Amino acid sequence: MKKDSGIGPKNVGSLDFSLISLLRALVLDGVIAENDAKKVLARSRASENAPAKNPLIVIAEAGLSRAGMSHEPVVMEFLVAWLAEKSGLDYLKIDPLKVDVQGVTTLVSYAYASRYKILPVEVLAEWVIIATGDPFHFEWQQELEQMLRKKIRRVLANPNDISRYLIEFYALTDSVKRALGRAGATSQGGVMNLEQMLELGRTGKLDANDRYVVNIVDWLLQYAFEQRASDIHLEPRRGNSDVRFRIDGVLHPVYQLPTVVMGAVVSRLKVLGRMDLAEKRRPQDGRIKTKGPSGEIELRLSTMPSVFGEKLVMRIFDPEVTVRGFSELGFSDKELGQWKKLISSPNGIILVTGPTGSGKTTTLYSTLKYLARPEVNVCTVEDPIEMVEPKLNQMQVHAAIGLDFATGLKTFLRQDPDIIMVGEIRDLATAEMAVQAALTGHLVFSTLHTNDAPSAIIRLLDIGVPHYLIRATVLGVLAQRLARTLCPHCRKPGQLDEELWRSLTHPWKIAPEGRFNRPVGCLECRETGYHGRVGIYEMFVLSPAVRSLIRQDCELSEIRGQAVKEGLTPLNIAGALKVSSGVTSIEEVFRVVGAVDV
């Protein structure tokens, strides 16, 4: 007689946190097939001697598909959300950026939290929210309520996340605590700059190579890579100093460190970036190369003296992000055709404009990588070199020894280049060398800081470049911005704000057509409604008619008006097209572009 597996409907009982009970409930709810459930149970019984695992982990690791839907895998997050609904608890996807690590780790000891596999995630005036991976065992709740004198609200979370963050959060707190202990309670005044305090009897000084400081730095970098941060800001304050990450162009508070510990963390990073550790009064630049989830990652460091110590900003250059194909940058078919035609010119100057953080570097590196063939010599002079690319010959500006952009360009002209990239045209000397390079048969790329593409011509005139040289050398200008894209997991069709649309597209009268989506917010995008960014471009190609308007006393309105007549799509209209294609929201485009006057 065949042994009963215990999975079938006749054995239905009350749900508990055993593997057989969860499998039975999944089968009854039509989530998985009965045969799949039997296989999981059989494998579990065959490995009874192995360490006990959370049954949700066992089911998730089995690689099952939804019943009748082979393309829908039964993943952990689905199982946790399903069980939360069955058990009457709220489901929580733990977002480490929203957890006050210092606050929650002081509530419960690590030993107690790991014993019951729970993790405090939020502390309120009268409540403490605690995540658990087991909804049916909560004997700890009453005990904790008495200890904390607060009500406890349980939420169900991914048990893998609980295990991971339990270790990370408590290890970080322990490292900060021990580092602070090494520094001594009275050492806080030692890191201040303008508010220096008289300090007597100081007994300890926190070293940059202290192992607890090393642990904090390692956690900080790894955390930033996982959260897709583009910049890390370390900002000293009087009491606790702030750590913030820039993600998709927006800054998020991450953690607060005691200022003395922040000083040691900054010193550790300065050591790694080969900067002068003793110099705290002057700004410095450095570079760190490390490994991240996608391979080698470079970080550009910049320090700035502030009232309470050195402020440090690290810009993260991930090759997977910084060097992309044109299709990933957000070019439309028309824009891509114009850009490829422009960059295939044998000589001349091509400018990329936009504010800091608008994606100019990504566009230029992607373009240079596209052009860097074996038969072509591509040289760059940068301040600093933001991404080391093996196909390029890159030179770093060193103002202290007289190596500026103009000098670098002069050197390049003796190096038999085909294509030259100048990090930025800042002064007349650099502009003149760029013009000379273009006139002698080289293709020159550079950047300017202007609000739109036609303004680049006025900017060159302001610098002092003669109008006839601008006519002879400048081929085109690309102005750009970066707008956050709507999260593909939660965006939904929405109604367009017609008043905002008219403001965005003014003075053009463009009827809103297409599919308009709105941000919603989900676990994948941290409830922001946005995930990733896309470029918005204004392509300005200098035609003979536009060149004829370039005079020493020309007006921007004349040049822009002629460019629009010839088909220039302004930034605001390019953004509106992104909105009508459902890629981003009108509020986001208005935030980064705004209305453009013509």
PDB file of C-alpha atoms in Angstrom, residues 259-494:
ATOM      1  CA  THR A 259      31.532  63.157  14.457  1.00  0.00           C
ATOM      2  CA  VAL A 260      34.760  61.747  15.891  1.00  0.00           C
ATOM      3  CA  VAL A 261      34.103  58.447  14.113  1.00  0.00           C
ATOM      4  CA  MET A 262      33.230  60.326  10.921  1.00  0.00           C
ATOM      5  CA  GLY A 263      36.628  62.018  11.092  1.00  0.00           C
ATOM      6  CA  ALA A 264      38.332  58.623  11.307  1.00  0.00           C
ATOM      7  CA  VAL A 265      36.226  57.263   8.416  1.00  0.00           C
ATOM      8  CA  VAL A 266      37.198  60.255   6.250  1.00  0.00           C
ATOM      9  CA  SER A 267      40.861  59.718   7.177  1.00  0.00           C
ATOM     10  CA  ARG A 268      40.608  56.046   6.220  1.00  0.00           C
ATOM     11  CA  LEU A 269      39.179  56.960   2.832  1.00  0.00           C
ATOM     12  CA  LYS A 270      41.879  59.603   2.326  1.00  0.00           C
ATOM     13  CA  VAL A 271      44.529  56.941   2.981  1.00  0.00           C
ATOM     14  CA  LEU A 272      42.890  54.622   0.426  1.00  0.00           C
ATOM     15  CA  GLY A 273      42.676  57.508  -2.064  1.00  0.00           C
ATOM     16  CA  ARG A 274      46.383  58.390  -1.611  1.00  0.00           C
ATOM     17  CA  MET A 275      45.598  61.851  -0.337  1.00  0.00           C
ATOM     18  CA  ASP A 276      47.583  63.901   2.171  1.00  0.00           C
ATOM     19  CA  LEU A 277      46.250  62.734   5.531  1.00  0.00           C
ATOM     20  CA  ALA A 278      47.784  65.629   7.462  1.00  0.00           C
ATOM     21  CA  GLU A 279      46.322  68.342   5.212  1.00  0.00           C
ATOM     22  CA  LYS A 280      42.848  69.251   6.395  1.00  0.00           C
ATOM     23  CA  ARG A 281      42.704  72.920   5.437  1.00  0.00           C
ATOM     24  CA  ARG A 282      42.792  72.631   1.645  1.00  0.00           C
ATOM     25  CA  PRO A 283      40.457  70.745  -0.709  1.00  0.00           C
ATOM     26  CA  GLN A 284      41.944  67.548  -2.123  1.00  0.00           C
ATOM     27  CA  ASP A 285      41.082  65.024  -4.829  1.00  0.00           C
ATOM     28  CA  GLY A 286      41.770  61.312  -4.839  1.00  0.00           C
ATOM     29  CA  ARG A 287      40.776  58.029  -6.423  1.00  0.00           C
ATOM     30  CA  ILE A 288      39.987  54.523  -5.175  1.00  0.00           C
ATOM     31  CA  LYS A 289      39.643  51.405  -7.292  1.00  0.00           C
ATOM     32  CA  THR A 290      37.727  48.510  -5.775  1.00  0.00           C
ATOM     33  CA  LYS A 291      35.435  45.616  -6.696  1.00  0.00           C
ATOM     34  CA  GLY A 292      31.671  45.741  -6.716  1.00  0.00           C
ATOM     35  CA  PRO A 293      28.877  43.363  -7.753  1.00  0.00           C
ATOM     36  CA  SER A 294      29.473  44.084 -11.468  1.00  0.00           C
ATOM     37  CA  GLY A 295      33.296  44.046 -11.408  1.00  0.00           C
ATOM     38  CA  GLU A 296      35.853  46.808 -10.929  1.00  0.00           C
ATOM     39  CA  ILE A 297      34.465  50.132  -9.711  1.00  0.00           C
ATOM     40  CA  GLU A 298      36.270  53.452  -9.474  1.00  0.00           C
ATOM     41  CA  LEU A 299      35.490  56.107  -6.898  1.00  0.00           C
ATOM     42  CA  ARG A 300      36.510  59.741  -7.259  1.00  0.00           C
ATOM     43  CA  LEU A 301      37.073  61.451  -3.910  1.00  0.00           C
ATOM     44  CA  SER A 302      36.780  65.153  -3.153  1.00  0.00           C
ATOM     45  CA  THR A 303      37.325  66.725   0.265  1.00  0.00           C
ATOM     46  CA  MET A 304      36.296  70.176   1.434  1.00  0.00           C
ATOM     47  CA  PRO A 305      37.118  71.845   4.753  1.00  0.00           C
ATOM     48  CA  SER A 306      33.962  72.747   6.690  1.00  0.00           C
ATOM     49  CA  VAL A 307      33.112  74.097  10.138  1.00  0.00           C
ATOM     50  CA  PHE A 308      33.118  70.690  11.856  1.00  0.00           C
ATOM     51  CA  GLY A 309      35.786  68.898   9.837  1.00  0.00           C
ATOM     52  CA  GLU A 310      36.371  67.634   6.335  1.00  0.00           C
ATOM     53  CA  LYS A 311      33.352  66.962   4.140  1.00  0.00           C
ATOM     54  CA  LEU A 312      34.006  64.110   1.722  1.00  0.00           C
ATOM     55  CA  VAL A 313      32.058  63.264  -1.427  1.00  0.00           C
ATOM     56  CA  MET A 314      32.735  60.073  -3.355  1.00  0.00           C
ATOM     57  CA  ARG A 315      31.446  59.760  -6.895  1.00  0.00           C
ATOM     58  CA  ILE A 316      30.995  56.148  -7.972  1.00  0.00           C
ATOM     59  CA  PHE A 317      31.918  55.225 -11.539  1.00  0.00           C
ATOM     60  CA  ASP A 318      30.603  51.787 -12.349  1.00  0.00           C
ATOM     61  CA  PRO A 319      31.696  50.715 -15.878  1.00  0.00           C
ATOM     62  CA  GLU A 320      28.303  49.052 -16.326  1.00  0.00           C
ATOM     63  CA  VAL A 321      26.650  52.448 -15.861  1.00  0.00           C
ATOM     64  CA  THR A 322      29.193  54.969 -17.100  1.00  0.00           C
ATOM     65  CA  VAL A 323      29.919  53.421 -20.503  1.00  0.00           C
ATOM     66  CA  ARG A 324      26.701  52.421 -22.227  1.00  0.00           C
ATOM     67  CA  GLY A 325      25.475  51.840 -25.722  1.00  0.00           C
ATOM     68  CA  PHE A 326      23.592  54.667 -27.419  1.00  0.00           C
ATOM     69  CA  SER A 327      20.335  52.709 -27.207  1.00  0.00           C
ATOM     70  CA  GLU A 328      20.594  52.744 -23.388  1.00  0.00           C
ATOM     71  CA  LEU A 329      21.237  56.488 -23.134  1.00  0.00           C
ATOM     72  CA  GLY A 330      17.728  57.515 -24.174  1.00  0.00           C
ATOM     73  CA  PHE A 331      18.364  58.867 -27.701  1.00  0.00           C
ATOM     74  CA  SER A 332      15.358  58.797 -30.003  1.00  0.00           C
ATOM     75  CA  ASP A 333      15.906  57.354 -33.492  1.00  0.00           C
ATOM     76  CA  LYS A 334      16.075  60.870 -34.950  1.00  0.00           C
ATOM     77  CA  GLU A 335      18.515  62.101 -32.286  1.00  0.00           C
ATOM     78  CA  LEU A 336      20.713  59.038 -32.625  1.00  0.00           C
ATOM     79  CA  GLY A 337      20.885  59.489 -36.402  1.00  0.00           C
ATOM     80  CA  GLN A 338      21.888  63.146 -35.985  1.00  0.00           C
ATOM     81  CA  TRP A 339      24.471  62.338 -33.314  1.00  0.00           C
ATOM     82  CA  LYS A 340      26.123  59.537 -35.312  1.00  0.00           C
ATOM     83  CA  LYS A 341      26.312  61.776 -38.362  1.00  0.00           C
ATOM     84  CA  LEU A 342      27.814  64.564 -36.248  1.00  0.00           C
ATOM     85  CA  ILE A 343      30.485  62.412 -34.568  1.00  0.00           C
ATOM     86  CA  SER A 344      31.510  60.862 -37.887  1.00  0.00           C
ATOM     87  CA  SER A 345      32.837  64.255 -39.050  1.00  0.00           C
ATOM     88  CA  PRO A 346      36.608  64.262 -39.734  1.00  0.00           C
ATOM     89  CA  ASN A 347      37.253  67.533 -37.885  1.00  0.00           C
ATOM     90  CA  GLY A 348      35.540  70.274 -35.901  1.00  0.00           C
ATOM     91  CA  ILE A 349      34.293  70.892 -32.360  1.00  0.00           C
ATOM     92  CA  ILE A 350      31.347  69.075 -30.774  1.00  0.00           C
ATOM     93  CA  LEU A 351      30.135  70.332 -27.402  1.00  0.00           C
ATOM     94  CA  VAL A 352      28.051  68.606 -24.714  1.00  0.00           C
ATOM     95  CA  THR A 353      26.375  70.987 -22.263  1.00  0.00           C
ATOM     96  CA  GLY A 354      24.343  70.738 -19.104  1.00  0.00           C
ATOM     97  CA  PRO A 355      24.605  71.231 -15.332  1.00  0.00           C
ATOM     98  CA  THR A 356      26.630  68.978 -13.031  1.00  0.00           C
ATOM     99  CA  GLY A 357      25.093  65.517 -12.821  1.00  0.00           C
ATOM    100  CA  SER A 358      23.282  65.727 -16.166  1.00  0.00           C
ATOM    101  CA  GLY A 359      25.101  62.754 -17.713  1.00  0.00           C
ATOM    102  CA  LYS A 360      27.674  64.599 -19.852  1.00  0.00           C
ATOM    103  CA  THR A 361      30.470  62.237 -18.795  1.00  0.00           C
ATOM    104  CA  THR A 362      28.443  59.133 -19.664  1.00  0.00           C
ATOM    105  CA  THR A 363      27.548  60.525 -23.102  1.00  0.00           C
ATOM    106  CA  LEU A 364      31.162  61.459 -23.892  1.00  0.00           C
ATOM    107  CA  TYR A 365      32.706  58.193 -22.700  1.00  0.00           C
ATOM    108  CA  SER A 366      30.104  56.144 -24.566  1.00  0.00           C
ATOM    109  CA  THR A 367      30.786  58.192 -27.718  1.00  0.00           C
ATOM    110  CA  LEU A 368      34.569  57.897 -27.429  1.00  0.00           C
ATOM    111  CA  LYS A 369      34.369  54.158 -26.826  1.00  0.00           C
ATOM    112  CA  TYR A 370      32.190  53.871 -29.957  1.00  0.00           C
ATOM    113  CA  LEU A 371      34.774  55.845 -31.987  1.00  0.00           C
ATOM    114  CA  ALA A 372      37.910  54.215 -30.518  1.00  0.00           C
ATOM    115  CA  ARG A 373      38.827  51.761 -33.264  1.00  0.00           C
ATOM    116  CA  PRO A 374      42.327  50.258 -33.681  1.00  0.00           C
ATOM    117  CA  GLU A 375      43.114  52.642 -36.558  1.00  0.00           C
ATOM    118  CA  VAL A 376      42.130  55.754 -34.554  1.00  0.00           C
ATOM    119  CA  ASN A 377      44.169  57.577 -31.870  1.00  0.00           C
ATOM    120  CA  VAL A 378      41.818  58.979 -29.226  1.00  0.00           C
ATOM    121  CA  CYS A 379      43.364  61.275 -26.576  1.00  0.00           C
ATOM    122  CA  THR A 380      41.667  62.893 -23.581  1.00  0.00           C
ATOM    123  CA  VAL A 381      42.753  65.560 -21.098  1.00  0.00           C
ATOM    124  CA  GLU A 382      40.555  65.540 -17.995  1.00  0.00           C
ATOM    125  CA  ASP A 383      40.312  67.042 -14.522  1.00  0.00           C
ATOM    126  CA  PRO A 384      40.105  64.500 -13.030  1.00  0.00           C
ATOM    127  CA  ILE A 385      40.068  61.317 -15.136  1.00  0.00           C
ATOM    128  CA  GLU A 386      36.623  60.053 -14.229  1.00  0.00           C
ATOM    129  CA  MET A 387      36.835  56.585 -15.766  1.00  0.00           C
ATOM    130  CA  VAL A 388      39.965  54.761 -16.922  1.00  0.00           C
ATOM    131  CA  GLU A 389      39.230  53.299 -20.364  1.00  0.00           C
ATOM    132  CA  PRO A 390      41.920  51.061 -21.946  1.00  0.00           C
ATOM    133  CA  LYS A 391      41.039  52.157 -25.502  1.00  0.00           C
ATOM    134  CA  LEU A 392      41.798  55.826 -24.756  1.00  0.00           C
ATOM    135  CA  ASN A 393      45.029  57.729 -24.095  1.00  0.00           C
ATOM    136  CA  GLN A 394      44.104  59.748 -21.029  1.00  0.00           C
ATOM    137  CA  MET A 395      45.964  62.638 -19.376  1.00  0.00           C
ATOM    138  CA  GLN A 396      45.250  64.106 -15.951  1.00  0.00           C
ATOM    139  CA  VAL A 397      45.366  67.891 -15.414  1.00  0.00           C
ATOM    140  CA  HIS A 398      47.866  68.960 -12.702  1.00  0.00           C
ATOM    141  CA  ALA A 399      47.536  72.690 -12.079  1.00  0.00           C
ATOM    142  CA  ALA A 400      50.316  72.644  -9.457  1.00  0.00           C
ATOM    143  CA  ILE A 401      52.928  71.792 -12.110  1.00  0.00           C
ATOM    144  CA  GLY A 402      51.407  73.981 -14.823  1.00  0.00           C
ATOM    145  CA  LEU A 403      49.638  71.166 -16.686  1.00  0.00           C
ATOM    146  CA  ASP A 404      46.245  72.662 -17.491  1.00  0.00           C
ATOM    147  CA  PHE A 405      43.745  71.952 -20.280  1.00  0.00           C
ATOM    148  CA  ALA A 406      45.449  74.327 -22.714  1.00  0.00           C
ATOM    149  CA  THR A 407      48.895  72.804 -22.086  1.00  0.00           C
ATOM    150  CA  GLY A 408      47.478  69.296 -22.405  1.00  0.00           C
ATOM    151  CA  LEU A 409      45.865  70.182 -25.723  1.00  0.00           C
ATOM    152  CA  LYS A 410      49.125  71.679 -26.976  1.00  0.00           C
ATOM    153  CA  THR A 411      50.885  68.421 -26.082  1.00  0.00           C
ATOM    154  CA  PHE A 412      48.253  66.339 -27.853  1.00  0.00           C
ATOM    155  CA  LEU A 413      48.805  68.181 -31.117  1.00  0.00           C
ATOM    156  CA  ARG A 414      52.313  66.650 -31.164  1.00  0.00           C
ATOM    157  CA  GLN A 415      50.975  63.169 -30.362  1.00  0.00           C
ATOM    158  CA  ASP A 416      49.389  62.508 -33.779  1.00  0.00           C
ATOM    159  CA  PRO A 417      45.791  62.350 -32.494  1.00  0.00           C
ATOM    160  CA  ASP A 418      42.666  61.799 -34.573  1.00  0.00           C
ATOM    161  CA  ILE A 419      40.099  62.562 -31.859  1.00  0.00           C
ATOM    162  CA  ILE A 420      40.642  64.762 -28.793  1.00  0.00           C
ATOM    163  CA  MET A 421      38.422  65.128 -25.747  1.00  0.00           C
ATOM    164  CA  VAL A 422      38.900  68.120 -23.444  1.00  0.00           C
ATOM    165  CA  GLY A 423      37.194  67.727 -20.072  1.00  0.00           C
ATOM    166  CA  GLU A 424      35.844  71.282 -20.086  1.00  0.00           C
ATOM    167  CA  ILE A 425      36.424  74.561 -21.923  1.00  0.00           C
ATOM    168  CA  ARG A 426      36.843  76.959 -19.006  1.00  0.00           C
ATOM    169  CA  ASP A 427      38.899  79.830 -20.401  1.00  0.00           C
ATOM    170  CA  LEU A 428      40.090  81.517 -23.596  1.00  0.00           C
ATOM    171  CA  ALA A 429      43.433  79.656 -23.655  1.00  0.00           C
ATOM    172  CA  THR A 430      41.702  76.254 -23.699  1.00  0.00           C
ATOM    173  CA  ALA A 431      39.122  77.444 -26.236  1.00  0.00           C
ATOM    174  CA  GLU A 432      41.857  78.759 -28.555  1.00  0.00           C
ATOM    175  CA  MET A 433      43.756  75.458 -28.419  1.00  0.00           C
ATOM    176  CA  ALA A 434      40.532  73.538 -29.138  1.00  0.00           C
ATOM    177  CA  VAL A 435      39.863  75.794 -32.143  1.00  0.00           C
ATOM    178  CA  GLN A 436      43.441  75.329 -33.369  1.00  0.00           C
ATOM    179  CA  ALA A 437      43.108  71.540 -33.055  1.00  0.00           C
ATOM    180  CA  ALA A 438      39.837  71.610 -35.023  1.00  0.00           C
ATOM    181  CA  LEU A 439      41.349  73.840 -37.735  1.00  0.00           C
ATOM    182  CA  THR A 440      44.292  71.449 -38.152  1.00  0.00           C
ATOM    183  CA  GLY A 441      42.114  68.454 -38.945  1.00  0.00           C
ATOM    184  CA  HIS A 442      41.130  66.973 -35.566  1.00  0.00           C
ATOM    185  CA  LEU A 443      37.727  66.120 -34.121  1.00  0.00           C
ATOM    186  CA  VAL A 444      37.425  67.763 -30.695  1.00  0.00           C
ATOM    187  CA  PHE A 445      34.882  66.939 -27.985  1.00  0.00           C
ATOM    188  CA  SER A 446      34.380  69.068 -24.886  1.00  0.00           C
ATOM    189  CA  THR A 447      31.808  70.244 -22.335  1.00  0.00           C
ATOM    190  CA  LEU A 448      30.383  73.601 -21.289  1.00  0.00           C
ATOM    191  CA  HIS A 449      28.011  74.594 -18.505  1.00  0.00           C
ATOM    192  CA  THR A 450      25.033  76.226 -20.241  1.00  0.00           C
ATOM    193  CA  ASN A 451      21.274  75.915 -19.834  1.00  0.00           C
ATOM    194  CA  ASP A 452      20.585  74.881 -23.440  1.00  0.00           C
ATOM    195  CA  ALA A 453      22.414  74.099 -26.678  1.00  0.00           C
ATOM    196  CA  PRO A 454      22.286  77.472 -28.529  1.00  0.00           C
ATOM    197  CA  SER A 455      23.609  79.224 -25.381  1.00  0.00           C
ATOM    198  CA  ALA A 456      26.940  77.457 -25.968  1.00  0.00           C
ATOM    199  CA  ILE A 457      27.623  79.862 -28.873  1.00  0.00           C
ATOM    200  CA  ILE A 458      27.050  82.898 -26.642  1.00  0.00           C
ATOM    201  CA  ARG A 459      29.238  81.330 -23.943  1.00  0.00           C
ATOM    202  CA  LEU A 460      32.137  80.908 -26.397  1.00  0.00           C
ATOM    203  CA  LEU A 461      31.756  84.534 -27.463  1.00  0.00           C
ATOM    204  CA  ASP A 462      31.784  85.596 -23.792  1.00  0.00           C
ATOM    205  CA  ILE A 463      35.000  83.667 -23.221  1.00  0.00           C
ATOM    206  CA  GLY A 464      36.560  85.620 -26.049  1.00  0.00           C
ATOM    207  CA  VAL A 465      36.551  83.274 -29.040  1.00  0.00           C
ATOM    208  CA  PRO A 466      36.179  85.329 -32.272  1.00  0.00           C
ATOM    209  CA  HIS A 467      32.875  84.757 -34.050  1.00  0.00           C
ATOM    210  CA  TYR A 468      34.529  83.750 -37.340  1.00  0.00           C
ATOM    211  CA  LEU A 469      36.431  80.915 -35.576  1.00  0.00           C
ATOM    212  CA  ILE A 470      33.203  79.650 -34.002  1.00  0.00           C
ATOM    213  CA  ARG A 471      31.623  79.646 -37.473  1.00  0.00           C
ATOM    214  CA  ALA A 472      34.570  77.720 -38.880  1.00  0.00           C
ATOM    215  CA  THR A 473      34.939  75.030 -36.195  1.00  0.00           C
ATOM    216  CA  VAL A 474      31.808  74.304 -34.133  1.00  0.00           C
ATOM    217  CA  LEU A 475      29.794  71.484 -35.709  1.00  0.00           C
ATOM    218  CA  GLY A 476      27.049  71.040 -33.141  1.00  0.00           C
ATOM    219  CA  VAL A 477      26.005  71.153 -29.506  1.00  0.00           C
ATOM    220  CA  LEU A 478      24.182  68.541 -27.454  1.00  0.00           C
ATOM    221  CA  ALA A 479      22.380  69.834 -24.348  1.00  0.00           C
ATOM    222  CA  GLN A 480      21.090  67.213 -21.940  1.00  0.00           C
ATOM    223  CA  ARG A 481      19.398  66.443 -18.639  1.00  0.00           C
ATOM    224  CA  LEU A 482      18.722  63.233 -16.708  1.00  0.00           C
ATOM    225  CA  ALA A 483      15.148  62.434 -15.686  1.00  0.00           C
ATOM    226  CA  ARG A 484      14.124  59.564 -13.440  1.00  0.00           C
ATOM    227  CA  THR A 485      12.247  56.806 -15.276  1.00  0.00           C
ATOM    228  CA  LEU A 486       9.027  55.359 -13.922  1.00  0.00           C
ATOM    229  CA  CYS A 487       9.455  52.040 -12.147  1.00  0.00           C
ATOM    230  CA  PRO A 488       8.470  49.268 -14.606  1.00  0.00           C
ATOM    231  CA  HIS A 489       7.124  47.146 -11.736  1.00  0.00           C
ATOM    232  CA  CYS A 490       4.490  49.549 -10.439  1.00  0.00           C
ATOM    233  CA  ARG A 491       3.797  52.341 -12.960  1.00  0.00           C
ATOM    234  CA  LYS A 492       0.162  52.663 -13.949  1.00  0.00           C
ATOM    235  CA  PRO A 493      -1.791  54.594 -16.591  1.00  0.00           C
ATOM    236  CA  GLY A 494      -2.836  57.956 -15.232  1.00  0.00           C
TER     237      GLY A 494
END
